[in-house]
mmCIF file of C-alpha atoms and ligand atoms in Angstrom:
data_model
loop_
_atom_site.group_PDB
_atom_site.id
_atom_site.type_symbol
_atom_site.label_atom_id
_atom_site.label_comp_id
_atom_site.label_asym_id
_atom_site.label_seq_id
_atom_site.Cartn_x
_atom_site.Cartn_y
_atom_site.Cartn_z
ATOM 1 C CA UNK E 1 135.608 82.353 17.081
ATOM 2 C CA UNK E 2 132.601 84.212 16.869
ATOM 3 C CA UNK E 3 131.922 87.406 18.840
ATOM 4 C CA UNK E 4 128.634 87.248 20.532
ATOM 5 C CA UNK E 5 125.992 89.869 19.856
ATOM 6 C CA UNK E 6 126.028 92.169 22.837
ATOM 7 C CA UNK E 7 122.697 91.686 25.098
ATOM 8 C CA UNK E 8 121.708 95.650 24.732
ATOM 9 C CA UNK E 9 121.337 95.274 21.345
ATOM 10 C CA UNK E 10 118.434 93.543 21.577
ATOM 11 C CA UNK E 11 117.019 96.029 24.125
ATOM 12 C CA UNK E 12 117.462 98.825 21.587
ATOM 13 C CA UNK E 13 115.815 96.453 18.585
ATOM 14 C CA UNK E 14 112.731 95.585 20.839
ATOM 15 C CA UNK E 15 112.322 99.338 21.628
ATOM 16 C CA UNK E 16 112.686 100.381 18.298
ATOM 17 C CA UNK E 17 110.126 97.760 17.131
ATOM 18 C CA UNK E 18 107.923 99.647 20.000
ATOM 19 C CA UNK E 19 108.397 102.571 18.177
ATOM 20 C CA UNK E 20 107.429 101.288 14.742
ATOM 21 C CA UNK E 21 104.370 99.288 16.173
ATOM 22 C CA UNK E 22 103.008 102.367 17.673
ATOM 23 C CA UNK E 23 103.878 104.589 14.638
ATOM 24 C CA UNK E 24 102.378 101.561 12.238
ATOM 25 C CA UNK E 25 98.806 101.637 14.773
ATOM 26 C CA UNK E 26 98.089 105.314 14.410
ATOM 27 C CA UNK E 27 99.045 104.918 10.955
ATOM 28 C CA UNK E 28 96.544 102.503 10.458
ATOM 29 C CA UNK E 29 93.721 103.729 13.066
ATOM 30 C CA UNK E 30 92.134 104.993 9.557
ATOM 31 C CA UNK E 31 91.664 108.310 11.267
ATOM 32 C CA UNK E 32 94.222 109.786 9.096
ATOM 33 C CA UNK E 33 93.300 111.455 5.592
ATOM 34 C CA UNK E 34 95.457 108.349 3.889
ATOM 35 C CA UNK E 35 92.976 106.368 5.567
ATOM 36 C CA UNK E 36 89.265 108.157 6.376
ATOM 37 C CA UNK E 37 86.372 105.974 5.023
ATOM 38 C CA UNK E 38 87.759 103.058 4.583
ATOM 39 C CA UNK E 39 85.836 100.018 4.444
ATOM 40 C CA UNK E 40 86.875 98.736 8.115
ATOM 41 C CA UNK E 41 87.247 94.863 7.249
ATOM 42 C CA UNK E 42 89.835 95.914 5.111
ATOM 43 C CA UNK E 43 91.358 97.963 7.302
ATOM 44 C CA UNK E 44 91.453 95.311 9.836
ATOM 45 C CA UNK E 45 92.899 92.950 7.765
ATOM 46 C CA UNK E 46 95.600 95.416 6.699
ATOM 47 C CA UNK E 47 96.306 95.272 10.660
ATOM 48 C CA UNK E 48 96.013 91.897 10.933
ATOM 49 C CA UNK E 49 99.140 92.034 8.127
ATOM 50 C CA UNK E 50 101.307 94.539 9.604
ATOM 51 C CA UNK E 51 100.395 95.208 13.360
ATOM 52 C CA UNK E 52 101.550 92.984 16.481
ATOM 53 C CA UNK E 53 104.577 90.873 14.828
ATOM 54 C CA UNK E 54 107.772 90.391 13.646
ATOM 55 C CA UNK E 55 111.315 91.448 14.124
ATOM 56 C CA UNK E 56 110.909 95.226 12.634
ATOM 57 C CA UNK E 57 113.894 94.875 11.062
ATOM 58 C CA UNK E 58 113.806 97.316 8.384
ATOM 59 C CA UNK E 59 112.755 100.180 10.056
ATOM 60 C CA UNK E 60 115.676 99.182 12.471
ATOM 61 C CA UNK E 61 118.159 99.550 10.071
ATOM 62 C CA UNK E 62 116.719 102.941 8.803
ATOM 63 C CA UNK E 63 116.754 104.460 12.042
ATOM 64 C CA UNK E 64 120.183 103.419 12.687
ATOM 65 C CA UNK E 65 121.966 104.292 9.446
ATOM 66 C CA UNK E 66 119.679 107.948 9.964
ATOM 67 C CA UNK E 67 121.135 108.180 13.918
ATOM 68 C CA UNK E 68 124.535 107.325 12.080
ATOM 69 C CA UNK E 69 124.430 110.835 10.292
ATOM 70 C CA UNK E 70 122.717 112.767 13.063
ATOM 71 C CA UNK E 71 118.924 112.057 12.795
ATOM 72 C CA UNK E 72 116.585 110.933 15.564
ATOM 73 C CA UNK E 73 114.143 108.418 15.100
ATOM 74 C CA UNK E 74 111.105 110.275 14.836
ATOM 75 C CA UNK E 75 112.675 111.946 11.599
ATOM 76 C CA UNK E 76 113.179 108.273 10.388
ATOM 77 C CA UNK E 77 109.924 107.152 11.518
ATOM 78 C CA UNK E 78 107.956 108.161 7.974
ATOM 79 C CA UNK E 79 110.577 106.204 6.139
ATOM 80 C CA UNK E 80 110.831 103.338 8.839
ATOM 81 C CA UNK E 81 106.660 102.877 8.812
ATOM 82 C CA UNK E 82 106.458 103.149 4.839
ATOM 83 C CA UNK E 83 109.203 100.261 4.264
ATOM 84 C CA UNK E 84 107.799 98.373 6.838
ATOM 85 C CA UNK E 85 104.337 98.113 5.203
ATOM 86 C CA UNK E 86 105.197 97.688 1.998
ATOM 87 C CA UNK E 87 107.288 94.635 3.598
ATOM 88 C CA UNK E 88 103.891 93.288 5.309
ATOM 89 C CA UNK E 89 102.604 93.517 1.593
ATOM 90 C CA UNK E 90 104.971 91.268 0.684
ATOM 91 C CA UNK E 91 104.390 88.928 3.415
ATOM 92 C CA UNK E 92 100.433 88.780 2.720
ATOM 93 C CA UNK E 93 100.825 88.079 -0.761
ATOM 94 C CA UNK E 94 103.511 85.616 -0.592
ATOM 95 C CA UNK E 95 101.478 83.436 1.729
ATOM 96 C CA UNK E 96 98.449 83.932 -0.932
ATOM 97 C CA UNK E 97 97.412 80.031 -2.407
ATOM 98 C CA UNK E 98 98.831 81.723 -6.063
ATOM 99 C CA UNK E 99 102.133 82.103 -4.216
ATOM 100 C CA UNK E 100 103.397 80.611 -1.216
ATOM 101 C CA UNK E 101 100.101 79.414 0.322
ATOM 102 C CA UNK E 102 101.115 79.096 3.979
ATOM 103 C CA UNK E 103 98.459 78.882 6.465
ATOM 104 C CA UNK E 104 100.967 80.654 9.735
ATOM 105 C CA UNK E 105 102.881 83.565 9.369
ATOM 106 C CA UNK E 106 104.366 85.539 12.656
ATOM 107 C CA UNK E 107 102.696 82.896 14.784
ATOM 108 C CA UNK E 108 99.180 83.800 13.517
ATOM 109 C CA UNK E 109 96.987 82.411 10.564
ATOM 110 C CA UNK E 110 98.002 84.327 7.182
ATOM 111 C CA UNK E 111 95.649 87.016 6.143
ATOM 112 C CA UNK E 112 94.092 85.000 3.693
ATOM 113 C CA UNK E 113 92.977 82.373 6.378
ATOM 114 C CA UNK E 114 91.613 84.989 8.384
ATOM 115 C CA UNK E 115 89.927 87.086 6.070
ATOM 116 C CA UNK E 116 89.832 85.960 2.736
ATOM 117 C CA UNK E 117 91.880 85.958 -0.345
ATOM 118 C CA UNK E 118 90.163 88.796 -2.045
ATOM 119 C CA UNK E 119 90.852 90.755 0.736
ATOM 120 C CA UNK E 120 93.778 89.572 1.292
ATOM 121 C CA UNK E 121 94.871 90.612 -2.066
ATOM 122 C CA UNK E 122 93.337 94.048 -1.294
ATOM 123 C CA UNK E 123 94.809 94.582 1.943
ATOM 124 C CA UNK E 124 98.470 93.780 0.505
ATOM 125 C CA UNK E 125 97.609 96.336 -2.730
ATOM 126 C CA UNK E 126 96.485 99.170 0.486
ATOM 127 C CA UNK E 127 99.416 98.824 2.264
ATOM 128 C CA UNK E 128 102.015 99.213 -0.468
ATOM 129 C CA UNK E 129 99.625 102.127 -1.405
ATOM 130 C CA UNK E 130 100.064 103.442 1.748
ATOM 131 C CA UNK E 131 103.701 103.119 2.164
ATOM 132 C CA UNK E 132 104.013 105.552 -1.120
ATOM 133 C CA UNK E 133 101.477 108.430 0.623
ATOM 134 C CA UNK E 134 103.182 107.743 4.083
ATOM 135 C CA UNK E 135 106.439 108.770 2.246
ATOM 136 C CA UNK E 136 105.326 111.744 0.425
ATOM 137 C CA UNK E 137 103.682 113.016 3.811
ATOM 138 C CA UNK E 138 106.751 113.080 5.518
ATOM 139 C CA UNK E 139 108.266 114.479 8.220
ATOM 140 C CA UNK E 140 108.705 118.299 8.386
ATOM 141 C CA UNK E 141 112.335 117.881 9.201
ATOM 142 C CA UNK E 142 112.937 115.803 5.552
ATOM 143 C CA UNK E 143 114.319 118.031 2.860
ATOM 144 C CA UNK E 144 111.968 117.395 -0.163
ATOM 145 C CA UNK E 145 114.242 116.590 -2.470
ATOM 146 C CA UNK E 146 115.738 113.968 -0.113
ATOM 147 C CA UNK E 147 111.844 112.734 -0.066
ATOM 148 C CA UNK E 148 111.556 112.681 -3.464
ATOM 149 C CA UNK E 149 114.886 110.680 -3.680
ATOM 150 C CA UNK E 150 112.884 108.355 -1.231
ATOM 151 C CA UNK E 151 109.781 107.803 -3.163
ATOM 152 C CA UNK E 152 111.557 107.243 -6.168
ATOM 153 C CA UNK E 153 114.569 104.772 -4.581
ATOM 154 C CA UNK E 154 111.547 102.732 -2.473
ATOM 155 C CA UNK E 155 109.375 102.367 -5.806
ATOM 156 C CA UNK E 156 112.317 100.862 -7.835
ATOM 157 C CA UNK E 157 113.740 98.781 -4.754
ATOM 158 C CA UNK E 158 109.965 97.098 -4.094
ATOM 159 C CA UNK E 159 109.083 96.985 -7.684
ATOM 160 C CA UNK E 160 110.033 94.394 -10.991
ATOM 161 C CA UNK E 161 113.387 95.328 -10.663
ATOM 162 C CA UNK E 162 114.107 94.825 -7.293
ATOM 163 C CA UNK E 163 111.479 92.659 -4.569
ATOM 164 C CA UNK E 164 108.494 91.869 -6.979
ATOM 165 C CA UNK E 165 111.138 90.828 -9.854
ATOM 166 C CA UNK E 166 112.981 88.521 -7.424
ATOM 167 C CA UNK E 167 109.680 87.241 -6.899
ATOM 168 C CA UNK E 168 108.997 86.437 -10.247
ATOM 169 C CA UNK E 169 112.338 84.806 -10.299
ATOM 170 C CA UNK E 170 111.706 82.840 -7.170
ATOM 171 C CA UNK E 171 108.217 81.649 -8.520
ATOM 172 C CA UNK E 172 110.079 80.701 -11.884
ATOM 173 C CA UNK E 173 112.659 78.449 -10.061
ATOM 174 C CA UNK E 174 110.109 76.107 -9.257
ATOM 175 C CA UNK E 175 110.031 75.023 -13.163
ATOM 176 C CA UNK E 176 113.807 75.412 -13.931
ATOM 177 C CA UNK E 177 117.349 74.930 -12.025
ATOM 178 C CA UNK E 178 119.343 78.178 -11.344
ATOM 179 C CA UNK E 179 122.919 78.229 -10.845
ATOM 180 C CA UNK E 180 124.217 79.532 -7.773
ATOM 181 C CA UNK E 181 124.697 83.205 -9.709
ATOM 182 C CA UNK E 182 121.060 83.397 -11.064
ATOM 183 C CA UNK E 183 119.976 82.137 -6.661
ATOM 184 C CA UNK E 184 122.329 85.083 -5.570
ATOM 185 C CA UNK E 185 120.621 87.690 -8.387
ATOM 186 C CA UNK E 186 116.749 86.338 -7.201
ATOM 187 C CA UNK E 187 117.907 86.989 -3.584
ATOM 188 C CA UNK E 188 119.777 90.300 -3.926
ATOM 189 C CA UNK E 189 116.246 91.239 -5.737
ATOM 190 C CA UNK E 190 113.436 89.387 -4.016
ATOM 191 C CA UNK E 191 114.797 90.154 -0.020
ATOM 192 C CA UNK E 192 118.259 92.575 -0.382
ATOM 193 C CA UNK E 193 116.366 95.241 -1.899
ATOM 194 C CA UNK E 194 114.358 95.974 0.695
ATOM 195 C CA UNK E 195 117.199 95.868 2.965
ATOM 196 C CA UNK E 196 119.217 97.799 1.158
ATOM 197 C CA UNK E 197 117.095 100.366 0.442
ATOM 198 C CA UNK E 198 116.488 100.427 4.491
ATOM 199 C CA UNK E 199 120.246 101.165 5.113
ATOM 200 C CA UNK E 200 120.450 103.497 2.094
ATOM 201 C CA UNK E 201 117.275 105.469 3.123
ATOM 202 C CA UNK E 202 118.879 106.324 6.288
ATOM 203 C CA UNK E 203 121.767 108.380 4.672
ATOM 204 C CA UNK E 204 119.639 109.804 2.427
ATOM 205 C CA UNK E 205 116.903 110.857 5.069
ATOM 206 C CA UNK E 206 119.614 112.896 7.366
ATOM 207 C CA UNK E 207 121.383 114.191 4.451
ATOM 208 C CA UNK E 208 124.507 112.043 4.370
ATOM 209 C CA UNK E 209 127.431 112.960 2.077
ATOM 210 C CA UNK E 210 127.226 110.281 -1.176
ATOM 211 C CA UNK E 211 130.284 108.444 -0.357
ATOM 212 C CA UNK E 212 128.383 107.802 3.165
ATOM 213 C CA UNK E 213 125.591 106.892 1.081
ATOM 214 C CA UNK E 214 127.205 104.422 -0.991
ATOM 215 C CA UNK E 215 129.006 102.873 1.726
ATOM 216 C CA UNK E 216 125.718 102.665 3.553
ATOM 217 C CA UNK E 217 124.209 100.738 0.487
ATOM 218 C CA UNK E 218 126.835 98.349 0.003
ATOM 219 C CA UNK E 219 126.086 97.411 3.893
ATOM 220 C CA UNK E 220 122.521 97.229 3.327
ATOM 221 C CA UNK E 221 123.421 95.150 0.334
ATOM 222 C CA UNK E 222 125.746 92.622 2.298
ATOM 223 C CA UNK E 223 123.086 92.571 5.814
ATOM 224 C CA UNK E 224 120.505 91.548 3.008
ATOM 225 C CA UNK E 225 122.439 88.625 1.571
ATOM 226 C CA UNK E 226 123.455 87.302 5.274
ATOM 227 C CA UNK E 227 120.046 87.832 5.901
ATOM 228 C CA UNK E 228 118.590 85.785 3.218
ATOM 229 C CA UNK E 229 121.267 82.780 3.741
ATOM 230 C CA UNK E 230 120.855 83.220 7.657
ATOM 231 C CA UNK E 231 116.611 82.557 6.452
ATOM 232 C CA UNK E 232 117.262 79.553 4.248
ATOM 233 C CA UNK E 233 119.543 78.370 6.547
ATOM 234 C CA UNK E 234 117.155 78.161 9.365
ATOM 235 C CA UNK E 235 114.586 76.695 6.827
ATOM 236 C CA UNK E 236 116.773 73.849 7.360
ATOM 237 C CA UNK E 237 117.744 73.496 10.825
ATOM 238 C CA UNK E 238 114.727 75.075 13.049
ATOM 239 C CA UNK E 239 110.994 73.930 13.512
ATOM 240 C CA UNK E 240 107.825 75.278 12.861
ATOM 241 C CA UNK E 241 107.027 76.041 16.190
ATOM 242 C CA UNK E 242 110.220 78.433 16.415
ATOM 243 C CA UNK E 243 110.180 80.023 13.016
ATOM 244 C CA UNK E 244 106.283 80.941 13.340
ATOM 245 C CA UNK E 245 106.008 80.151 9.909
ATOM 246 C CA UNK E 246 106.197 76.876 8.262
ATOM 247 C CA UNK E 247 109.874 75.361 7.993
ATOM 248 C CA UNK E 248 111.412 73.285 5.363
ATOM 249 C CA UNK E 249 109.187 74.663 2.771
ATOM 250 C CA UNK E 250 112.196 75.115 0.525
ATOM 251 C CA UNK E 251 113.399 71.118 0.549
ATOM 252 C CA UNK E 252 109.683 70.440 0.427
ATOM 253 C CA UNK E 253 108.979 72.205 -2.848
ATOM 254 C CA UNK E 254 112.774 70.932 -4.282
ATOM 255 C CA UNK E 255 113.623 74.507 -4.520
ATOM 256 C CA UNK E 256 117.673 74.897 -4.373
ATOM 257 C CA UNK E 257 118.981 77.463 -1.738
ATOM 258 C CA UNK E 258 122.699 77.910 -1.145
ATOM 259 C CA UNK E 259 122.914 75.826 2.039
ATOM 260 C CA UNK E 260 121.164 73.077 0.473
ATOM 261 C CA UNK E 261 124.018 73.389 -2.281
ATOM 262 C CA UNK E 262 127.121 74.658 -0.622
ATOM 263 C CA UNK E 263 125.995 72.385 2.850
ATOM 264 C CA UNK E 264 125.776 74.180 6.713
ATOM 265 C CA UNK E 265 129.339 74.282 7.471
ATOM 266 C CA UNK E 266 130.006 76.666 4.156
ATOM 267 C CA UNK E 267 127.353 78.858 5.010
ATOM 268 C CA UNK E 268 128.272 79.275 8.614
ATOM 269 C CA UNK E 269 131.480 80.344 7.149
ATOM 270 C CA UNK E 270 129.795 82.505 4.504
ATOM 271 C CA UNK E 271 127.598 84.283 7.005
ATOM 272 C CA UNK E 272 130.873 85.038 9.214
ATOM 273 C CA UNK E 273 132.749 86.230 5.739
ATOM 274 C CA UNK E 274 129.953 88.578 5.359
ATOM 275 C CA UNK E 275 130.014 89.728 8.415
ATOM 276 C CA UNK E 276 133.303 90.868 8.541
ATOM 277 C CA UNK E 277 132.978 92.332 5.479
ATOM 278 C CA UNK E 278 129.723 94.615 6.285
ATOM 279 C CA UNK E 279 132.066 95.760 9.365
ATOM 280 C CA UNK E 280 134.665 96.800 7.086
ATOM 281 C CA UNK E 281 132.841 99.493 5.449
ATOM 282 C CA UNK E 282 131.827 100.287 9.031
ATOM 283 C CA UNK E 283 135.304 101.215 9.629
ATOM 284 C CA UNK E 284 135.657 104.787 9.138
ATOM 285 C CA UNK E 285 132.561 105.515 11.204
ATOM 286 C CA UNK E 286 134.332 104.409 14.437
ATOM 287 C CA UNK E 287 132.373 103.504 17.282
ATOM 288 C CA UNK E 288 129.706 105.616 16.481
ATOM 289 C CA UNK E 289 128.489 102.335 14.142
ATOM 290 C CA UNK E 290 128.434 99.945 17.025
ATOM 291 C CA UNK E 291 124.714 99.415 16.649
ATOM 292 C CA UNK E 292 124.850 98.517 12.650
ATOM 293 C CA UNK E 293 127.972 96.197 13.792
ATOM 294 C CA UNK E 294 125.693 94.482 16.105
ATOM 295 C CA UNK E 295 122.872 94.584 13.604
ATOM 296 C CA UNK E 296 125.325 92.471 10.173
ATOM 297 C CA UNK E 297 125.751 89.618 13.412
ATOM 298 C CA UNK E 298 122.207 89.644 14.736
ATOM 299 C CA UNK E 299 120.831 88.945 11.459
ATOM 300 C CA UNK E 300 123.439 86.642 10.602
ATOM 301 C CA UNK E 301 124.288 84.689 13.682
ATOM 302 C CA UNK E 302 120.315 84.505 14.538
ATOM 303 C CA UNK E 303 120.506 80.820 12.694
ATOM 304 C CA UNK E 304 123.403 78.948 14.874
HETATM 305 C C1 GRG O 1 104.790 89.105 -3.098
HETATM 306 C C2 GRG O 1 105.891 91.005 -4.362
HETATM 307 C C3 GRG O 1 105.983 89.904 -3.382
HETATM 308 C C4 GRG O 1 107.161 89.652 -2.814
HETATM 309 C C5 GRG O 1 107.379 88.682 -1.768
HETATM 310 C C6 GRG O 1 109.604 89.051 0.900
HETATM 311 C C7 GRG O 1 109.039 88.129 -0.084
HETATM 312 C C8 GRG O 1 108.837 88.649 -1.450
HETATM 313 C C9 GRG O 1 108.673 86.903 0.238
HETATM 314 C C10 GRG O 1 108.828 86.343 1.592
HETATM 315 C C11 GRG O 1 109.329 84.962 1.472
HETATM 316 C C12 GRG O 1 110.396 84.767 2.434
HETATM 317 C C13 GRG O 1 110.068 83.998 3.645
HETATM 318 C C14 GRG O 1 111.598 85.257 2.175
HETATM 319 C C15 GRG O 1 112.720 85.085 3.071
HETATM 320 C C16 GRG O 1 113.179 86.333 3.680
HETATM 321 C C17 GRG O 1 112.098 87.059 4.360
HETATM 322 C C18 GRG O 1 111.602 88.250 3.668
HETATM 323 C C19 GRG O 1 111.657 86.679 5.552
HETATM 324 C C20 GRG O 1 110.652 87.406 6.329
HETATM 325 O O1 GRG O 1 111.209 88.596 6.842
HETATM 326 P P1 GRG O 1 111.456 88.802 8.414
HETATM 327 O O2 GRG O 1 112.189 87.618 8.974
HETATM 328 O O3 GRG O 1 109.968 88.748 8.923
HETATM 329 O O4 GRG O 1 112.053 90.140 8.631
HETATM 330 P P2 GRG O 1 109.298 89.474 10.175
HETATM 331 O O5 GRG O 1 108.111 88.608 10.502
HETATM 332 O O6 GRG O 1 110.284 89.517 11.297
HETATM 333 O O7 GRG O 1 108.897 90.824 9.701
#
C-alpha cells in the first residue's frame, strides 16, 4: 500500500517555486551586467521560456539536498536559478519544428509560436548562456572551488554526455528500435542528468562530506529515472488539457517507452521499487530527509 505524499509538502514545493520565480525575474529583468543591452524581444522571449510555469523541480531538489547539509536557500538560489534555465533551454528547443514541434508547453504556446523560431533558437542558446555566468557569479557564501566543481559538473551533466546526448539518442530512436538498456541509457542522459546533478549540486554547494555526496547522486540518479517513467507514464494515461503539453506524443510518433513495453501495472510497481530504494540511501540522514522522502513519491506517485 502506498503511503500518501504528506499535504505540506506541497506547501513547501509551491513556496520554493516562489522563490525561484522571483530569483529567475530579477535574473532576467536585464538590469543585471549578464543581461544590460540586450535586445528586449529576446529577452522577452527568454521570459516567455522560463518565467510563470512549471513545477520548479530542480531547483527544489537543490535547495533541499543544500538544507540537508546546513545551507539556506538563498545560498542555493545561484545554483537553483542556473539549472533551472538551462532546463527552460531544453524545453524551448525541444518544442522547436527540428525537434519536438509542439505548439503548448506549460499551458502556453511554445516560444517558437510566440516569437519565432530564430528567436526561439536564440533565446534557448541565452539562457543556457546565462545559467553558466549565473553560476560563476555566485553567492558570496559558495567556496570557489565548490563553484568551480559546479560549473564544471552542470556543463558535463547538460552537455553530449549527459541531456543534449540523450537527446541525440532520443531523436535517433525515431529511425531504429532500442532495447530496454539503450531506453534506460537515453533517459538516465536526456532527463536524469539534470536531476541528478540537482541533488548532487546541493552537497556540493554546502560543502557535504563525499560519501554524502555520492549518496546524494545516486538519489538524484534514482528521482530522475522515477521521474522519467512517472512522465511517459502519464503520456499514456492523462489528457492534454491536464499535462499542459500535448499527450500521447510518444504512441503517436511509435516511439517505445518502458510502460508501453513493460505495460502500467509493471511500472506502477517499478515507480514504488524506486521509491523505496531512493529512501534507502535516505536512511542514515534520519528525519532530517523527510522533505527528499516526500520529494522520490511526489515525482513518482504524481502519475496514479
Ligand atoms: C534540446 C538539448 C535539448 C534537450 C531536451 C528535457 C528534454 C531534453 C526534453 C524534454 C522532453 C520531455 C517532455 C522529456 C520528459 C521529461 C521532462 C524533462 C519533462 C518536463 O519537465 P518538468 O515536468 O517540466 O519538470 P516543468 O514544466 O514542470 O518545468
Amino acid at each position: 500500500m502506498r503511503q500518501t505524499v504528506d499535504p505540506s509538502f506541497e506547501e513547501r514545493l509551491s513556496q520554493a517555486a516562489a522563490r525561484t520565480e522571483s530569483g529567475l525575474a530579477a535574473a532576467l529583468s536585464g538590469t543585471s551586467l549578464l543581461l544590460a543591452g540586450a535586445p528586449e524581444r529576446l529577452l522577452a522571449a527568454m521570459r516567455h521560456g522560463a518565467l510563470d510555469g512549471g513545477k520548479r523541480l530542480r531547483p527544489f531538489l537543490v535547495e533541499e539536498a543544500a538544507r540537508l547539509f546546513g545551507a539556506e536557500p538563498a545560498q542555493a538560489a545561484p545554483v537553483a536559478q542556473a539549472l533551472e534555465c538551462i532546463h527552460c533551454y531544453s524545453l524551448i528547443h525541444d518544442d522547436l519544428p527540428a525537434m519536438d514541434d509542439d505548439d503548448l508547453r506549460r499551458g502556453r504556446p511554445t516560444v517558437h509560436r510566440a516569437y519565432d523560431e530564430a528567436t526561439a533558437i536564440l533565446a534557448g542558446d541565452a539562457l543556457l548562456t546565462l545559467a553558466f555566468g549565473l553560476l560563476a557569479e555566485g553567492e558570496a557564501s559558495i567556496e570557489p572551488a565548490a563553484r568551480l566543481t559546479l560549473i564544471r559538473l552542470l556543463s558535463r551533466e547538460a552537455g553530449a554526455a549527459g541531456m543534449a546526448g540523450g537527446q541525440a539518442l532520443d531523436l535517433a530512436a525515431e529511425t531504429t528500435t532500442l532495447d530496454e538498456a539503450e531506453i534506460a541509457r537515453m533517459q538516465a542522459m536526456k532527463t536524469g542528468a539534470l536531476i541528478a546533478f540537482a541533488a548532487e549540486a546541493g552537497a556540493v554547494l554546502a560543502g557535504a562530506a563525499p560519501a554524502d555526496r555520492r549518496a546524494l547522486r545516486r538519489f538524484g540518479e534514482i528521482v530522475g529515472l522515477a521521474f522519467q517513467l512517472a512522465d511517459d507514464l502519464l503520456d499514456e494515461t492523462a489528457d492534454t488539457a491536464t499535462l499542459g503539453k500535448a499527450a500521447g506524443k510518444d504512441a503517436a510518433r511509435g516511439k517505445k517507452t518502458l510502460p508501453a513495453l513493460r505495460g502500467i501495472d509493471w511500472t506502477r510497481a517499478e515507480l514504488d521499487r524506486l521509491v523505496a530504494e531512493a529512501e534507502a540511501l535516505l536512511e542514515p540522514f534520519g528525519t532530517r530527509a523527510d522533505t527528499l522522502r516526500q520529494t522520490a513519491r511526489f515525482v513518482a506517485w504524481r502519475a496514479k
